[in-house]
Short mmCIF file of C-alpha atoms in Angstrom, two decimals:
data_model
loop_
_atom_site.label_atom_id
_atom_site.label_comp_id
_atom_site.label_asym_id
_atom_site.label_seq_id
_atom_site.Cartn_x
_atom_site.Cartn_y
_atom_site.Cartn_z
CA UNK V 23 -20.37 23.48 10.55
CA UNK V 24 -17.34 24.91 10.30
CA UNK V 25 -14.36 22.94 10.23
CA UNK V 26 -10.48 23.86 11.11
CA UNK V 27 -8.40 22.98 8.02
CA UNK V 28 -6.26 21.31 9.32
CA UNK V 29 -8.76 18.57 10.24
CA UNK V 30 -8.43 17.28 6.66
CA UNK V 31 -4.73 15.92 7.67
CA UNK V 32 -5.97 14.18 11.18
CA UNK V 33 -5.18 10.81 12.06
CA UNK V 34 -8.31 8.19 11.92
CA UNK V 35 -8.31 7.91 15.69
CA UNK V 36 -8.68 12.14 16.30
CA UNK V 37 -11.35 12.23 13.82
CA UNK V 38 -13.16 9.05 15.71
CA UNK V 39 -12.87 10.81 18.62
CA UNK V 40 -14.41 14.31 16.85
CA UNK V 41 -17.80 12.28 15.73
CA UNK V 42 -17.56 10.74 18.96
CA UNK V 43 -17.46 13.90 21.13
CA UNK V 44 -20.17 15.14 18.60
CA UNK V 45 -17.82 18.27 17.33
CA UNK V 46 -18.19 16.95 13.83
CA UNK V 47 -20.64 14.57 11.43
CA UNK V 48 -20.52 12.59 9.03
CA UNK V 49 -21.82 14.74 6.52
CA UNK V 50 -19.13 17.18 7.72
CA UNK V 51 -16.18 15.04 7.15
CA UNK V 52 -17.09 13.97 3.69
CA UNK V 53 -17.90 17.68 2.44
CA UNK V 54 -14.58 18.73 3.82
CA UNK V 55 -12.95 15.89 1.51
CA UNK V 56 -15.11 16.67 -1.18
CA UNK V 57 -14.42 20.03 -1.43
CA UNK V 58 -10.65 19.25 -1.33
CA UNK V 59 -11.26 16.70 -4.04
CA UNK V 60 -13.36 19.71 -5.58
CA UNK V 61 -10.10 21.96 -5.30
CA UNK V 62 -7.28 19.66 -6.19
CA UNK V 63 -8.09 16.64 -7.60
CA UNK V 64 -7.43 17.50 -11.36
CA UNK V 65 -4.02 19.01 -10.81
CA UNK V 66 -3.11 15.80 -8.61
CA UNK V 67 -5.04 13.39 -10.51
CA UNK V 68 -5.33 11.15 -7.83
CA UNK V 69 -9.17 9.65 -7.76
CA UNK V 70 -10.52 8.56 -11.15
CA UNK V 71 -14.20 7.88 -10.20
CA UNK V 72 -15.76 10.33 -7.25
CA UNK V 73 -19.59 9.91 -6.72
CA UNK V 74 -20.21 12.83 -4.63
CA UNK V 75 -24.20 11.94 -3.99
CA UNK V 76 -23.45 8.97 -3.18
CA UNK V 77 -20.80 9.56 -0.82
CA UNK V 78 -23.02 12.10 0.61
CA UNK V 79 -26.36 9.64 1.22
CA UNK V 80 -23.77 6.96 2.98
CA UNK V 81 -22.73 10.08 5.28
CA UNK V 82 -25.75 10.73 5.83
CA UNK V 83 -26.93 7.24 6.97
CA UNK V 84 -23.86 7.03 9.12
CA UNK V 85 -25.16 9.68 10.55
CA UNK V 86 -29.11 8.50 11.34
CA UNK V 87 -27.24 5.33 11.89
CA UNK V 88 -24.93 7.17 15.12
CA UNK V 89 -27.95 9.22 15.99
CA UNK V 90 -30.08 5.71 16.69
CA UNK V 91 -26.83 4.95 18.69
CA UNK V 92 -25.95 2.01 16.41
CA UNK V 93 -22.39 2.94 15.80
CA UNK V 94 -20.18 0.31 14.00
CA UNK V 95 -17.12 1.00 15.35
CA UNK V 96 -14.43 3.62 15.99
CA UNK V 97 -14.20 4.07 11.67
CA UNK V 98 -18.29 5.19 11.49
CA UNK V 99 -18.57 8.07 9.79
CA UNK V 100 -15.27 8.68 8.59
CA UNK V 101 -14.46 8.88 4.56
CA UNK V 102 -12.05 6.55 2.72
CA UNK V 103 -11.08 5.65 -1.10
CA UNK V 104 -10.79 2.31 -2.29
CA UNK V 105 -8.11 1.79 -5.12
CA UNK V 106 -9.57 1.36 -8.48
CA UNK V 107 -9.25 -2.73 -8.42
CA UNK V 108 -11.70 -3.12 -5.43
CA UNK V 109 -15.18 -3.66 -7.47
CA UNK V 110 -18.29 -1.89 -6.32
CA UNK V 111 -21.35 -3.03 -7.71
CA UNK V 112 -22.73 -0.22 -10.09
CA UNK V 113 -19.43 1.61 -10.52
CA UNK V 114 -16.84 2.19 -12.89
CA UNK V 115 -14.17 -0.73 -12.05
CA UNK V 116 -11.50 0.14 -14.86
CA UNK V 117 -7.98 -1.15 -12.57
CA UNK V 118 -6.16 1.65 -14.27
CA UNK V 119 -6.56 0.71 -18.09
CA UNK V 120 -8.60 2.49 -20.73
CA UNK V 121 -9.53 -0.35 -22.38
CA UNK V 122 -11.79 -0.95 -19.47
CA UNK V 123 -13.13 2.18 -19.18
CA UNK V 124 -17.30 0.89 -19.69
CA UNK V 125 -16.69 -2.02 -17.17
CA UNK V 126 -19.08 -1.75 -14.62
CA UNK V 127 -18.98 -4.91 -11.85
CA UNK V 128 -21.85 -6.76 -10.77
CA UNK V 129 -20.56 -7.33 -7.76
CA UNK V 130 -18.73 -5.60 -4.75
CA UNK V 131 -15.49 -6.66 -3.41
CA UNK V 132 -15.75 -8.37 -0.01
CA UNK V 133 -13.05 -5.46 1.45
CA UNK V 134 -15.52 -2.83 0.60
CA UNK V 135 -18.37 -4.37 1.83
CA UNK V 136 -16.67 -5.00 5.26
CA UNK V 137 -15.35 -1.06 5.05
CA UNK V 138 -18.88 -0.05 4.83
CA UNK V 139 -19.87 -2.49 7.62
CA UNK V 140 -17.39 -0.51 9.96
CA UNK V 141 -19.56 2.83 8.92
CA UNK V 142 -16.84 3.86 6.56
CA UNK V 143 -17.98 6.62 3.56
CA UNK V 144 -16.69 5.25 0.40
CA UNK V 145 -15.79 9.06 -1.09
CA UNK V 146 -14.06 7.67 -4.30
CA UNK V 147 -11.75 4.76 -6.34
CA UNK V 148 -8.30 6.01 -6.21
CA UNK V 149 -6.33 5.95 -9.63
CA UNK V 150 -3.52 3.04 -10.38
CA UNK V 151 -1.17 1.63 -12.78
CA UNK V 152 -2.50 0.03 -15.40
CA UNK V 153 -3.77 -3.13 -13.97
CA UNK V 154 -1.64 -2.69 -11.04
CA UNK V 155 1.95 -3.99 -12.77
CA UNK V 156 4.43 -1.01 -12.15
CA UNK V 157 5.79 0.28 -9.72
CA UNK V 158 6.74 3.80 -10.54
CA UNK V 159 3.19 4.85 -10.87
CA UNK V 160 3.21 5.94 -13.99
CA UNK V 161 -0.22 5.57 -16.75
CA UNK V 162 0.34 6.02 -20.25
CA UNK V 163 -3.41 6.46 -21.03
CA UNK V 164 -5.23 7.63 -18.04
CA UNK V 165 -2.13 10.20 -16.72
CA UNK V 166 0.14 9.51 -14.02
CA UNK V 167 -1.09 10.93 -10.78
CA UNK V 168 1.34 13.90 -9.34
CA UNK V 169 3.44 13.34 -5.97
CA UNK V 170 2.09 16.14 -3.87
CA UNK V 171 5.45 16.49 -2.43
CA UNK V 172 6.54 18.65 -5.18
CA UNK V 173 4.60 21.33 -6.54
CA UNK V 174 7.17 22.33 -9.20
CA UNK V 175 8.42 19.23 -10.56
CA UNK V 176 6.04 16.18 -11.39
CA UNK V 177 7.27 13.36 -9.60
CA UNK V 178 6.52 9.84 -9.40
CA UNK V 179 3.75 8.99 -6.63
CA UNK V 180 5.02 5.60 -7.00
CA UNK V 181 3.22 2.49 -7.96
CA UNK V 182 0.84 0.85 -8.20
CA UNK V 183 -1.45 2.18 -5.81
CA UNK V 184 -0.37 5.68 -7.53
CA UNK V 185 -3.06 7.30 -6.21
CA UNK V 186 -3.94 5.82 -2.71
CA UNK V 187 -0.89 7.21 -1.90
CA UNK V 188 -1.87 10.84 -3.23
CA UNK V 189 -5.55 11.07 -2.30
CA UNK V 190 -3.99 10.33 1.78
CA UNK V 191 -0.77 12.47 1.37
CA UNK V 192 -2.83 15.26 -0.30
CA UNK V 193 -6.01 14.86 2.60
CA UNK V 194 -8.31 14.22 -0.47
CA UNK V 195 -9.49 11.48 2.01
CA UNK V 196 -8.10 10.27 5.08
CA UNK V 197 -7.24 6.97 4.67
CA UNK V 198 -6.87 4.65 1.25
CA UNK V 199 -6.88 1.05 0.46
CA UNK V 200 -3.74 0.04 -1.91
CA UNK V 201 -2.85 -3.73 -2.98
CA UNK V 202 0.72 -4.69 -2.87
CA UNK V 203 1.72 -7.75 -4.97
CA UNK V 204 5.72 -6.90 -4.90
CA UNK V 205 5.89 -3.30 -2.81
CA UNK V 206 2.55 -1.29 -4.42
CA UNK V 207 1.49 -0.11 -0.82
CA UNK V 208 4.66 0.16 0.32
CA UNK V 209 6.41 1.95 -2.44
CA UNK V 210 3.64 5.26 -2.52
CA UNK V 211 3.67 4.79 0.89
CA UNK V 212 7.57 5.40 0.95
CA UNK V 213 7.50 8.59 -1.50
CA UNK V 214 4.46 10.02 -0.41
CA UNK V 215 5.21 9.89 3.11
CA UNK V 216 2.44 7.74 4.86
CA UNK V 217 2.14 4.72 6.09
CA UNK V 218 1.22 1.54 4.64
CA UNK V 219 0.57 -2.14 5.36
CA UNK V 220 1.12 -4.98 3.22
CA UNK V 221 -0.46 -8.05 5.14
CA UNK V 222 0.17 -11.07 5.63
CA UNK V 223 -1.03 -12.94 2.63
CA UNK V 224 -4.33 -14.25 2.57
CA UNK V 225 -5.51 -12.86 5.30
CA UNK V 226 -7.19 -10.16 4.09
CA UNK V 227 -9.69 -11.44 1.14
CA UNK V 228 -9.04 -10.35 -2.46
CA UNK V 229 -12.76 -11.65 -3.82
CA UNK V 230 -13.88 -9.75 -6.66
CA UNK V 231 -10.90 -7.55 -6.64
CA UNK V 232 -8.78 -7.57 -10.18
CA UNK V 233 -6.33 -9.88 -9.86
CA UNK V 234 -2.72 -9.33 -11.52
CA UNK V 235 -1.24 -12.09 -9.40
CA UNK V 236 -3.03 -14.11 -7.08
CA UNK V 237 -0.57 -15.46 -5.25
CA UNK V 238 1.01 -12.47 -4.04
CA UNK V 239 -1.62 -9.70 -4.27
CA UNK V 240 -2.79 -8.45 -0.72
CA UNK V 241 -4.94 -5.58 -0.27
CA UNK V 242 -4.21 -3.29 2.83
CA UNK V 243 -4.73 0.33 4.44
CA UNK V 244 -2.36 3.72 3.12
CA UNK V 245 -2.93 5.51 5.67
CA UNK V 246 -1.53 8.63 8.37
CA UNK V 247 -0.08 6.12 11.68
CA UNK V 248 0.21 2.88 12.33
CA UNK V 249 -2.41 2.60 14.55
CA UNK V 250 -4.94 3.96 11.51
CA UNK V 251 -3.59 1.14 10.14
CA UNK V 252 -4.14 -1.22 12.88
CA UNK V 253 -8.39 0.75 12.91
CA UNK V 254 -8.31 -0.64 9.11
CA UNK V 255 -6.61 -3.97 9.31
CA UNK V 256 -8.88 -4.97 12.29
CA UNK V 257 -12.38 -4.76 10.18
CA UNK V 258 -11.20 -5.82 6.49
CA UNK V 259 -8.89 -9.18 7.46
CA UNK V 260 -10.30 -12.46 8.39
CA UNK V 261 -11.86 -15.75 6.48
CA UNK V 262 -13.85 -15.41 3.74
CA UNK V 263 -15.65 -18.29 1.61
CA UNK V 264 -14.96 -15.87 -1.93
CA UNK V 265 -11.51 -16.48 -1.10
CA UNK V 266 -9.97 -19.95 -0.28
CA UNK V 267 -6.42 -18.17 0.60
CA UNK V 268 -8.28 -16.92 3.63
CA UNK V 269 -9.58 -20.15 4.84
CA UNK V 270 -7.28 -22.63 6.61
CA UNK V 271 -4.77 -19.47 8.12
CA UNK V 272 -3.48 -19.64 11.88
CA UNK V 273 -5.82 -17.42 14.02
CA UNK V 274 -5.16 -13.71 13.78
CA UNK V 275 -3.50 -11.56 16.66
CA UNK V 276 -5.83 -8.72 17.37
CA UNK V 277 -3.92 -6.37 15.95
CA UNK V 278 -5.07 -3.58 18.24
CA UNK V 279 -4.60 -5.07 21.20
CA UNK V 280 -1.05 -4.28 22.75
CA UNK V 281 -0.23 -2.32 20.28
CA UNK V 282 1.11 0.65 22.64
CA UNK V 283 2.65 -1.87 24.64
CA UNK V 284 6.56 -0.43 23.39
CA UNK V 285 9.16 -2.60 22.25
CA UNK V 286 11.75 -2.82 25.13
CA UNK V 287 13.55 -6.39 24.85
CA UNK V 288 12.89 -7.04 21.41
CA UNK V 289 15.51 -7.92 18.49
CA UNK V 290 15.76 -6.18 15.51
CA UNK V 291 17.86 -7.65 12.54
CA UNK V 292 19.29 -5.56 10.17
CA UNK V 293 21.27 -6.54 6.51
CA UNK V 294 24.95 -5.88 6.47
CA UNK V 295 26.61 -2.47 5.03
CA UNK V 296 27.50 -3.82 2.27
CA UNK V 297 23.78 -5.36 1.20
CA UNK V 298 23.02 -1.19 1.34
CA UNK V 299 25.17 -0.15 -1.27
CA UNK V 300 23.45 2.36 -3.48
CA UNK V 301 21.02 3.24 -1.76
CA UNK V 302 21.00 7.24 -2.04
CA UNK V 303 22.51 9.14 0.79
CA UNK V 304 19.35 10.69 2.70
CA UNK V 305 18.04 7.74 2.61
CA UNK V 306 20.30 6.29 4.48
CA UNK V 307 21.27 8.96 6.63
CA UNK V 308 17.11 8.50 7.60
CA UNK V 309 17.54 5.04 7.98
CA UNK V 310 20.34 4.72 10.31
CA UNK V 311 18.38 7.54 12.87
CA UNK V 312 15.57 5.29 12.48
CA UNK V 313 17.14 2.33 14.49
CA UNK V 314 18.86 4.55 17.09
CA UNK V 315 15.41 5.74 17.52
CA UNK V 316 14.52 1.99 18.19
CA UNK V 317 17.18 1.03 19.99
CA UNK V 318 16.15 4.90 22.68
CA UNK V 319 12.88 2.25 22.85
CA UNK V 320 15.12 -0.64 24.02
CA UNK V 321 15.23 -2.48 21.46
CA UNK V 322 18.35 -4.26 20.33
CA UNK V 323 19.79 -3.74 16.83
CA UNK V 324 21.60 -6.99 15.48
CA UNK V 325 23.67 -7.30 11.60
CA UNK V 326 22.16 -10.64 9.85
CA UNK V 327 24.01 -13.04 7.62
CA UNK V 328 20.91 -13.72 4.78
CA UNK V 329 21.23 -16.12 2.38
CA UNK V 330 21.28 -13.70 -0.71
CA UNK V 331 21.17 -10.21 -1.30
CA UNK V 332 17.21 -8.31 -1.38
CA UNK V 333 17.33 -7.95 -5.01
CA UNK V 334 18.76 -11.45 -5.77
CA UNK V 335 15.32 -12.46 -5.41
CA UNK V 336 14.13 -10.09 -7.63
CA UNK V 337 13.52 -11.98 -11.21
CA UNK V 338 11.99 -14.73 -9.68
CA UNK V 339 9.54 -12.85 -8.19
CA UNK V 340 8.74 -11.20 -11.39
CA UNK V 341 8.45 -14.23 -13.62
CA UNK V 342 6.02 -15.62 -10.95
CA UNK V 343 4.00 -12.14 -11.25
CA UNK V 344 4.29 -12.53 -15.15
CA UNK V 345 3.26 -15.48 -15.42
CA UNK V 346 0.43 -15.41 -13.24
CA UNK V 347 -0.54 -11.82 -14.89
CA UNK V 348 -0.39 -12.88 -18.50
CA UNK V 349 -2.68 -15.96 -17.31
CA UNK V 350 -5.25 -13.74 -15.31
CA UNK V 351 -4.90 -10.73 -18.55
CA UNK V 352 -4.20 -12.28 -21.45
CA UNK V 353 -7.91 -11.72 -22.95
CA UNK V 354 -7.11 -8.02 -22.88
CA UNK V 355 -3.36 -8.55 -23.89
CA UNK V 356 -4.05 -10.52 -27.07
CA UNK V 357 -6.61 -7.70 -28.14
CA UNK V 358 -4.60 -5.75 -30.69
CA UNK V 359 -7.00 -3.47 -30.61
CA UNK V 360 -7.36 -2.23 -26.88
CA UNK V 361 -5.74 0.74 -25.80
CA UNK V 362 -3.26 -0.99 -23.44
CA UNK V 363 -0.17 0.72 -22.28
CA UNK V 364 3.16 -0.15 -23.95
CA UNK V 365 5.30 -1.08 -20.89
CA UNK V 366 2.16 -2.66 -18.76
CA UNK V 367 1.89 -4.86 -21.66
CA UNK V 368 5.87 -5.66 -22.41
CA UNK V 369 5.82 -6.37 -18.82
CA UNK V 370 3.02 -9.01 -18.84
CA UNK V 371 3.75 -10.72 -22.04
CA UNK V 372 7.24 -11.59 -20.35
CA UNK V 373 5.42 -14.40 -18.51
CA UNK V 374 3.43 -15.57 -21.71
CA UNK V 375 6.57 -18.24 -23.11
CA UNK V 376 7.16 -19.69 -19.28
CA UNK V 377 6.93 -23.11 -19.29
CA UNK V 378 4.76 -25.02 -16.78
CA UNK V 379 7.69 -26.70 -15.40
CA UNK V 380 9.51 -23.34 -14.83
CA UNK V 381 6.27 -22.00 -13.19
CA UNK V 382 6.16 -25.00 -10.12
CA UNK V 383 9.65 -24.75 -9.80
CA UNK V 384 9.51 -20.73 -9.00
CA UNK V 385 6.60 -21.41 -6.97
CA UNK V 386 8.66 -24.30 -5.05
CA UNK V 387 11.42 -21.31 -4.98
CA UNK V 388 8.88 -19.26 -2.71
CA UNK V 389 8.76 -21.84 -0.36
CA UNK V 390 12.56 -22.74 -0.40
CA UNK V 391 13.86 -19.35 0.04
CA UNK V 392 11.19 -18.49 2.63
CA UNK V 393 12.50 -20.51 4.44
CA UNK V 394 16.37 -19.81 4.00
CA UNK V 395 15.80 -16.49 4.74
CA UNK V 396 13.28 -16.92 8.00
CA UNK V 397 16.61 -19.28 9.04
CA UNK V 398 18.69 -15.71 8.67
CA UNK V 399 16.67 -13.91 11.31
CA UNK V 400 16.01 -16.90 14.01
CA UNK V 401 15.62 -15.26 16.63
CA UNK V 402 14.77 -11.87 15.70
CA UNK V 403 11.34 -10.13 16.20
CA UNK V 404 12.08 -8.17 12.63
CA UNK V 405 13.79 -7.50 9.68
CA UNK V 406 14.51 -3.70 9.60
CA UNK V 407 15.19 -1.94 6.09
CA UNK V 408 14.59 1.09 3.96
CA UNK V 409 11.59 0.56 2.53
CA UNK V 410 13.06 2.02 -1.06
CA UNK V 411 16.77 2.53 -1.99
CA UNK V 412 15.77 6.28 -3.31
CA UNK V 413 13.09 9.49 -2.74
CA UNK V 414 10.63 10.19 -5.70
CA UNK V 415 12.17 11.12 -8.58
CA UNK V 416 10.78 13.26 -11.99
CA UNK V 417 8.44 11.49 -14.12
CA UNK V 418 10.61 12.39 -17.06
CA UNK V 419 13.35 10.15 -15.60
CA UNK V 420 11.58 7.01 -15.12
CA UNK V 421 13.19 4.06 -16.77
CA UNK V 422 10.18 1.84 -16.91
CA UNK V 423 12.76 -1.23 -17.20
CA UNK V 424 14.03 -1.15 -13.82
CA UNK V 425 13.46 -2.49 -10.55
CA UNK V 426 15.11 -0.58 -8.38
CA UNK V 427 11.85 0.44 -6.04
CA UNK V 428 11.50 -3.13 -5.14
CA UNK V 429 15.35 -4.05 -4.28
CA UNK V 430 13.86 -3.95 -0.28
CA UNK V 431 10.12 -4.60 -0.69
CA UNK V 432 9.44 -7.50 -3.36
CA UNK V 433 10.65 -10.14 -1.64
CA UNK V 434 8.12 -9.99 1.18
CA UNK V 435 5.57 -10.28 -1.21
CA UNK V 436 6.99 -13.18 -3.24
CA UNK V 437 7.25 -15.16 0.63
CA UNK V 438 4.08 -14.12 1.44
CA UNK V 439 5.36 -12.13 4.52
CA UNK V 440 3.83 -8.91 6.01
CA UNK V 441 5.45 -5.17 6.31
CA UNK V 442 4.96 -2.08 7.30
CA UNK V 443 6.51 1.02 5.86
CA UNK V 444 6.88 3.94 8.18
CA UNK V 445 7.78 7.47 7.58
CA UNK V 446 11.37 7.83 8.30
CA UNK V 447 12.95 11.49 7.56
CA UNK V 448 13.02 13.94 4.72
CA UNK V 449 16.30 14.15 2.26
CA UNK V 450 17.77 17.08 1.37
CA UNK V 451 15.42 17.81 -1.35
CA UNK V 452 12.66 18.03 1.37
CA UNK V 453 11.01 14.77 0.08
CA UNK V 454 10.16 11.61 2.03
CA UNK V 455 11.89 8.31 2.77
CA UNK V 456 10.95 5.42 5.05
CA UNK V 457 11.89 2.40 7.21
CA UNK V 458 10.53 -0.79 6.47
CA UNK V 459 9.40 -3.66 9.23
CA UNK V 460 8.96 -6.54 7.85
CA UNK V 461 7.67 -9.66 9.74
CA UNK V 462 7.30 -13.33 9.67
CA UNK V 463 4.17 -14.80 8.21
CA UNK V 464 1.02 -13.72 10.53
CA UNK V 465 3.18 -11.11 12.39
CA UNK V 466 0.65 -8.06 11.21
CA UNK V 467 0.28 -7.53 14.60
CA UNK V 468 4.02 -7.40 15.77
CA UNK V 469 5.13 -4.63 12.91
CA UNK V 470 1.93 -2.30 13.75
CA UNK V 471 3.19 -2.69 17.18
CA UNK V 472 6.87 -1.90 16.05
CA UNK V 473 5.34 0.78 14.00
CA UNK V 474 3.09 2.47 16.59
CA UNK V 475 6.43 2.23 19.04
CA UNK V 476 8.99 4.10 16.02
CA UNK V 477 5.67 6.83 15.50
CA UNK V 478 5.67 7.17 19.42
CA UNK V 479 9.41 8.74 19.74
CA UNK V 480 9.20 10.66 16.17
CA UNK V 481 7.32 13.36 14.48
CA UNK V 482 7.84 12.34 11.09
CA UNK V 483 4.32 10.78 10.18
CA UNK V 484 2.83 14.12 11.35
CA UNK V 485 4.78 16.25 8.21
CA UNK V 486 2.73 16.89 5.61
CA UNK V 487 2.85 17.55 1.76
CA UNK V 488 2.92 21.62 1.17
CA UNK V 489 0.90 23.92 -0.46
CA UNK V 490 -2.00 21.98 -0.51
CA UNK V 491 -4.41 24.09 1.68
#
């Protein structure tokens, strides 16, 4: 069959409705995404493992499967990658490093297995950062996968779910899974102009997924809206034995349900002007349309008084990562003779001399300053920001020492919060930037909602990467 090109860049719910209605197949979908992996893949460098037959026989039982009329769900039959830390049994399973390049898992990660559940085609494993510690999205070894923003200049994708965010922007495959341990769904998501989720954690399970830091790592959907993102969420969250984080949680909000139900009434907070400084100019010009856009909805905008700036949080976060990283990699790390990138591994080793003592106390911190800063928005439905302070810059300009991308996003990981970052505008150098909603503990549901409401009143998560055709 012959499909309209610009079906490669539709939403998750118009190409549910296409196998639905019967106008397209499986076996359609994943040949148009194969052939676009075919056609741009090695310039982009975006998937590092693509099994085409395979992809092709799961298609094909989605198919016999929708025939028989035992269709999973509204994701059967549509095509997604899985980043390159998600294990599936059989195939490569390298999590961005070279020195894992023959690993091949035993098992399969319990967020691919419930993908596949919903009907979903796994079409390929998306390229990373080096064991998923940067978040630039840079690889010394295996390349650094090219923003598809800019055809001219290479710029950073951002990290570390480098190239989720380029396989979606790029319509190599519809929708992406990314992992996020201090912004690395949210940062691609920013500079490649999608949308991404970073749950709640725990309540999506991370069993037999790489771990850089297990107390912070949560895997979650890069994707076109947020209501793709609510399609995903819905079938990968929930308990799971492999994973004691899971067990024990609150019960879930459906995350689809009342999700188009608007936002009049609700209370947004926002930091004051002078937390912003820095941040680049479109970026903030984007930003401030974003909550007048909000406030159209009904919503109420309201300055906070937090108890420290974003960033303050910053090196605690990252000594908890560290530490947590060098205990989870140091097998690899101590291997002189493993072709480990130089930064990944500076990075790491930082947590190697933290004491024990220092480790409790930071993860005592977590709780603490959770809680100071949940105090600072009593009484709010959200915490509005920009999701980064910048727009993707050249690789050749990357200073792998700084933090800048996560001044907005890493504390929501290090409290275990959720967020969602939302296409927000274009800067004047025609590349993406993006509002972030982030939410209290278990509030997936409200910033999808919040999401879903921003995407209803703008156009911006329907402009797509150029010259990519």
């Amino acid at each position: 069959m012959k499909l309209p090109a610009d079906l490669a860049h539709a939403d998750l719910s118009t190409l549910s409705q296409a196998l639905s209605d019967g106008a397209v197949t499986a076996r359609d979908l994943t040949e148009l995404y194969l052939d676009r992996i075919a056609r741009h893949n090695t310039a982009l460098n975006a998937l590092i493992h693509v099994d085409a037959e395979a992809a092709r026989a799961e298609a094909d039982a989605a198919d016999a499967l929708r025939r028989a009329g035992a269709v999973a769900g509204p994701l059967h039959g549509i095509p997604i990658a899985v980043k390159d830390l998600c294990d599936v049994a059989g195939q490569p399973g390298t999590g961005g490093s070279l020195a894992l390049k023959d690993r091949r898992p035993a098992q399969t990660a319990t967020v691919v297995k419930r993908l596949r559940a919903a009907g979903m085609v796994l079409i390929g494993r998306a390229h990373m950062v080096e064991f998923a510690c940067g978040g630039w999205g840079t690889n010394q070894y295996l390349g650094t996968p090219r923003n598809p923003w800019d055809r001219e200049v290479h710029r950073v994708p951002g990290g570390s779910s480098s190239g989720s965010g380029v396989t979606v922007a790029a319509a190599l495959a519809p929708a992406a899974i990314g992992s996020d341990t201090s912004g690395s769904i949210r940062i691609p998501a920013a500079l490649c102009g999608l949308t991404g989720l970073k749950p709640t954690h725990g309540r999506v399970s991370n069993a037999n997924t790489m771990p850089l830091a297990h107390n912070q790592d949560s895997l979650g959907p890069m994707v076109r809206t947020a209501q793709d993102a609510a399609l995903i969420h819905a079938v990968i969250a929930g308990p799971d034995p492999l994973d004691p984080a899971t067990l024990g949680l609150p019960p879930a909000a459906d995350v689809l349900d009342g999700i188009g139900l608007g936002i009049a009434g609700r209370r947004f907070g926002v930091l004051p002007e002078a937390h912003l400084d820095g941040v680049a100019e479109g970026v903030l010009a984007a930003y401030r349309a974003a909550l007048t856009a909000l406030e159209k909805q009904g919503a109420s905008i309201h300055e906070i008084t937090p108890p420290e700036r974003c960033e303050d949080v910053q090196p605690r976060s990252f000594l908890t990562i560290m530490s947590e990283g060098y205990s989870n990699l140091r097998h690899l790390l101590e291997d002189e003779s493993l072709p480990i990138g130089q930064h990944t591994k500076q990075r790491i080793l930082t947590g190697k001399p933290l004491l024990a003592a220092d480790y409790i106390a930071l993860l005592q911190d977590r709780i603490d300053s959770s809680r100071r800063w949940q105090a600072s928005i009593d009484g709010m439905d959200a915490l509005l920001t920009p999701t980064l302070p910048i727009s993707a810059i050249p690789v050749e300009a990357v200073d792998e020492a700084s933090l800048i991308l996560g001044r907005f996003t890493r504390m929501v990981s290090y409290f275990g919060w959720c967020a969602l970052a939302v296409p927000a505008g274009l800067d004047g150098a025609g590349l993406p930037v993006s509002l972030q909603i982030v939410c209290r503990p278990h509030g997936d549901a409200l910033a999808l909602r919040i999401g879903h409401a921003f995407q209803s009143a703008t156009d911006w998560h329907r402009q797509t990467a150029p010259g990519w055709g």
